[in-house]
C-alpha positions as CSV (number, residue, x, y, z in Angstrom):
1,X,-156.0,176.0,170.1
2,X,-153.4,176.5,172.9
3,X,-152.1,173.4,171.5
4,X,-152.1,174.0,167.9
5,X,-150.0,177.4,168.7
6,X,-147.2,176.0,170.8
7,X,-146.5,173.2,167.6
8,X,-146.5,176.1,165.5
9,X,-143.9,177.9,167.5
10,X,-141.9,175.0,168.0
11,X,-141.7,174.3,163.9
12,X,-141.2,177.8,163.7
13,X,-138.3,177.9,165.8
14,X,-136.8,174.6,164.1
15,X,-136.8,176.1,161.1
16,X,-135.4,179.1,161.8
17,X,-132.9,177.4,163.5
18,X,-131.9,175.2,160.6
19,X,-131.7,178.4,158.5
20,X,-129.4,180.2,160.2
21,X,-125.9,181.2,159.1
22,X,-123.9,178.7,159.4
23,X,-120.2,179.3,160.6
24,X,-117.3,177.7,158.7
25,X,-114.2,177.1,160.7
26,X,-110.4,177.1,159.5
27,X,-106.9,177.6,160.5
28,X,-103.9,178.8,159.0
29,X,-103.1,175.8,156.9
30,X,-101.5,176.8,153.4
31,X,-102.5,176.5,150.8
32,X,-105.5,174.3,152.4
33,X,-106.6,177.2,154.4
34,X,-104.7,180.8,154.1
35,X,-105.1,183.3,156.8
36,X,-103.9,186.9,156.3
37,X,-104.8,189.7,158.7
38,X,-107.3,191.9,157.8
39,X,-108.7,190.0,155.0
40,X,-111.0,187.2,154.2
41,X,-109.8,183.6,154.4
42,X,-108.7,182.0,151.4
43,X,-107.1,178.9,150.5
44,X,-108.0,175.1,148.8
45,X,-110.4,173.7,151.7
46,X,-112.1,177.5,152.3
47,X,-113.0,177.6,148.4
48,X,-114.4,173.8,148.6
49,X,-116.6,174.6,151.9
50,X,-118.1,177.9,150.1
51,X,-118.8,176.5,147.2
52,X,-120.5,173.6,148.4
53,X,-122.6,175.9,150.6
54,X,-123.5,178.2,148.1
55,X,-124.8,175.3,146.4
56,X,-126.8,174.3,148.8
57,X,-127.8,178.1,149.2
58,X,-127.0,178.6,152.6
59,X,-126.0,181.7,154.6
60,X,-122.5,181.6,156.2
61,X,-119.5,183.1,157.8
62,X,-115.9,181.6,157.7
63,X,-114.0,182.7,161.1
64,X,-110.3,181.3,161.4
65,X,-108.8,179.8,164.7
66,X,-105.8,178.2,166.2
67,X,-106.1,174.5,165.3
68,X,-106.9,173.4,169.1
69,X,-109.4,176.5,169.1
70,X,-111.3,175.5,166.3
71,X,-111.4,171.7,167.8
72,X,-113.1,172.8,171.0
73,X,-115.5,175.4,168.9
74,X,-116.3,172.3,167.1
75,X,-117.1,170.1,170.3
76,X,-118.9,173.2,172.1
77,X,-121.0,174.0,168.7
78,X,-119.4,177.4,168.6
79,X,-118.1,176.1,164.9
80,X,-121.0,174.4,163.0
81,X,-118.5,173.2,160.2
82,X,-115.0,172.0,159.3
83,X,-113.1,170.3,157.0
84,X,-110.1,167.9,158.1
85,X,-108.8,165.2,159.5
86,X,-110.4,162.4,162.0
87,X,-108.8,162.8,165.6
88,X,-109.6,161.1,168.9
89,X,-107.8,162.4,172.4
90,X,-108.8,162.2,175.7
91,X,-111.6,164.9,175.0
92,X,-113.4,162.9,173.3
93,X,-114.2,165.1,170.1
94,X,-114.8,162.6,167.8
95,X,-118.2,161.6,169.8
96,X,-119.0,165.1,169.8
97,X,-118.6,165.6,165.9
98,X,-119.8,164.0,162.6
99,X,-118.1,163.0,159.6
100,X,-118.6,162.5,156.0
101,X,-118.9,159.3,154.8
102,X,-116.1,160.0,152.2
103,X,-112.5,162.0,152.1
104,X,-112.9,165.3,150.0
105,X,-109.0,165.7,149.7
106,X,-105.8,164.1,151.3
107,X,-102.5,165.4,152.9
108,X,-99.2,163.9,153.6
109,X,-97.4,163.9,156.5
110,X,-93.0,164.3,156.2
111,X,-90.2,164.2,158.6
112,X,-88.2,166.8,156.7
113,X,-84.0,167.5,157.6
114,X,-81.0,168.3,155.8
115,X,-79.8,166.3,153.2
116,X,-76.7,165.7,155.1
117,X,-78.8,164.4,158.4
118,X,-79.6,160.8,158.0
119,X,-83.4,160.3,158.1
120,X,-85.0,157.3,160.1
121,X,-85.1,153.9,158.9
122,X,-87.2,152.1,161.2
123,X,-90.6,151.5,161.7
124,X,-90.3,153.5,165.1
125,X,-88.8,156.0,163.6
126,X,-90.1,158.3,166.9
127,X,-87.6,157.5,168.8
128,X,-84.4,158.0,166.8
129,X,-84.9,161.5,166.4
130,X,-83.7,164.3,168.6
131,X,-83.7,168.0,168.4
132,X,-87.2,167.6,166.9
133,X,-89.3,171.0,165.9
134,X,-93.1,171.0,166.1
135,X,-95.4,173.3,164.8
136,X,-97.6,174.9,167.6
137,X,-101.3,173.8,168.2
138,X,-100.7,171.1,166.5
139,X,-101.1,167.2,167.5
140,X,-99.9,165.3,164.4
141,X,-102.3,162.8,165.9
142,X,-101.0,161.3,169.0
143,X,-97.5,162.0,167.8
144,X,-97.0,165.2,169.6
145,X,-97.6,163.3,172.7
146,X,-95.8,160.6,172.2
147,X,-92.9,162.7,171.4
148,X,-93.1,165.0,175.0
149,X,-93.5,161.5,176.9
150,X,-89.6,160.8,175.0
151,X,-88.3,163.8,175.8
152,X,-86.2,162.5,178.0
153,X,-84.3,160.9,175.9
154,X,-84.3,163.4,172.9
155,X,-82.9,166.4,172.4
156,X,-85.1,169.5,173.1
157,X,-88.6,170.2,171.2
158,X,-88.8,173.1,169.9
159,X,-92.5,174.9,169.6
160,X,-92.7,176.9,166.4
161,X,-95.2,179.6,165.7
162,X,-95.0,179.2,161.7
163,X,-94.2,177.1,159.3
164,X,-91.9,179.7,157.5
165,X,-90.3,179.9,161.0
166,X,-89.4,176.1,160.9
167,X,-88.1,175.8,157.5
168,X,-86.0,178.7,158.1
169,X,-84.5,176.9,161.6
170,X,-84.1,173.6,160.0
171,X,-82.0,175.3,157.2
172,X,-79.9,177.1,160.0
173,X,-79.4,173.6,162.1
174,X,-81.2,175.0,165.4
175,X,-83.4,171.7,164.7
176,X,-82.3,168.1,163.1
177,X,-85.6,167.2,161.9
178,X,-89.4,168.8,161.5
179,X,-92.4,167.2,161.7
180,X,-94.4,169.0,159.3
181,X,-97.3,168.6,156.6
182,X,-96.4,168.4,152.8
183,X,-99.0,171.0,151.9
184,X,-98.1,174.6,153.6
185,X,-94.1,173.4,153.2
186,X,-94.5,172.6,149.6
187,X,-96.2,176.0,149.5
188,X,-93.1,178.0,150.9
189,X,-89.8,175.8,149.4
190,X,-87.6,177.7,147.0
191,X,-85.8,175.7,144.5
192,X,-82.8,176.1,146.3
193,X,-84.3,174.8,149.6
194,X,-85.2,171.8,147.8
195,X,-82.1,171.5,147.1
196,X,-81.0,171.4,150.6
197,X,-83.8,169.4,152.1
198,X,-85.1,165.8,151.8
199,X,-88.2,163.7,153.5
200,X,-89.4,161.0,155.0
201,X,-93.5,160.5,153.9
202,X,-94.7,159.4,157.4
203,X,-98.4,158.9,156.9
204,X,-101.5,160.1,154.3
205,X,-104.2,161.0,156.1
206,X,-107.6,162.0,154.7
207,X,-110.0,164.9,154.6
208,X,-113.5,165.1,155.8
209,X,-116.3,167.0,156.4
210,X,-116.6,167.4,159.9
211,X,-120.1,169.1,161.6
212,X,-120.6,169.7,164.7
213,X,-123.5,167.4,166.7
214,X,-124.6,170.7,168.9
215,X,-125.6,172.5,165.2
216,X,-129.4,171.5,164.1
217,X,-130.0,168.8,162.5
218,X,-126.8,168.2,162.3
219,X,-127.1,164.5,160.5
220,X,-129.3,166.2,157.5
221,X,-126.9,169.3,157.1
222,X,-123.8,166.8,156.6
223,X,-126.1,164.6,153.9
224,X,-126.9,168.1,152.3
225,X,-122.8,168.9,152.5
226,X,-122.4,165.2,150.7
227,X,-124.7,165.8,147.9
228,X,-124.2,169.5,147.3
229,X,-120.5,168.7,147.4
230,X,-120.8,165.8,144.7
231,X,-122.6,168.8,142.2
232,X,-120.2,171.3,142.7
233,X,-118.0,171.8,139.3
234,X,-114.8,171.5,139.5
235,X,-114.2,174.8,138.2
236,X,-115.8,176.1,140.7
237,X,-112.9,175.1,143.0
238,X,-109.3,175.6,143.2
239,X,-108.2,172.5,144.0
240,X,-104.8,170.3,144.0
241,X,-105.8,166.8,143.7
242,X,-103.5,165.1,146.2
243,X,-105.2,161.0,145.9
């Protein structure tokens, strides 16, 4: 009998476990993910995460991060659930987190400069830039590295807090070139800084499902986020098809 109650606790608490509120994570990504203060996250990837929970009928709560915050809540289980791209560093996140099986979206990484600055024509194109601005927290894969180990040799790097922020120093000349993604500048360009600007497409990278291996049954909640996602209507999310 003794016997009989402890299984029945131990189902009990796998259960509730598995039906707990999940938490979605995102950073300020736009239009991907849009953080505003004091309201509730918005944007492309949020709407496709909710909606493919709601199908599944799952409790949840989205919580936005800085993008090397939301890695770590994502190794640490903090985060049970992102969406973006495949990375592996030196902290070894990618054997702490799963991945779907297929992209849900895609987004394009640019060099962007004046129209009078020459962009790169060689494959390493890395090293024939100086006076480079980065956005801050994020890795652009190893590229961010690979970068401060040149820095010798280049020009300064400048951190930037937003992706306004760069546009706006690129346009000035206080930076030659930014490494940026097509999505959030797309988002902010006037006409007129069209105009001004032009790009070189440096790599396409895809989107994925990511959950975190310290969330329960963490293999069976990514099938469920496959499936459910494949029955969501596209009406039901505000999406830019970028494939």
């Amino acid at each position: 009998m003794r016997f009989l109650s402890i299984v029945l606790l131990l189902c009990a608490h796998a259960v509730s476990s598995f039906a707990r509120p999940l938490e979605i994570g995102v950073t300020h990504f736009p239009p991907l993910y849009n953080i505003v203060p004091n309201k509730a996250p918005t944007g492309i990837l949020t709407d496709i995460l909710t909606a493919t929970l709601d199908s599944m009928g799952r409790e949840y709560h989205v919580a936005a991060y800085p993008p090397q915050r939301l890695v770590s809540n994502l190794i640490s289980g903090t985060t049970d659930i992102s969406l973006g791209i495949k990375t592996t560093t030196a902290s070894g996140e990618e054997s702490n987190v799963l991945y779907s099986s297929e992209p849900v979206d895609r987004i394009e990484l640019n060099l962007y400069a004046l129209v009078s600055t020459p962009l790169p024509t060689t494959e390493n194109y890395l090293a024939d830039l100086s006076n480079v601005g980065l956005i801050r927290g994020f890795q652009y894969g190893s590229r961010r590295r690979i970068l401060l180990m040149q820095s010798e040799n280049l020009g300064d790097i400048s951190n930037i807090n937003s992706h306004r922020s760069a546009v706006k120093m690129l346009l000035k000349g206080r930076i030659s070139y930014l490494l940026d993604y097509e999505h959030p500048i797309g988002n902010i360009l006037t006409a007129r800084e069209r105009e001004l600007l032009h790009a070189l497409s440096v790599q396409r990278m895809d989107l994925f499902f990511i959950v975190s291996k310290k969330t329960p049954h963490a293999e069976k909640l990514l099938e469920a986020l496959e499936y459910h996602y494949s029955l969501v209507d596209e009406a039901d999310v505000d999406r830019i098809d970028t494939r």
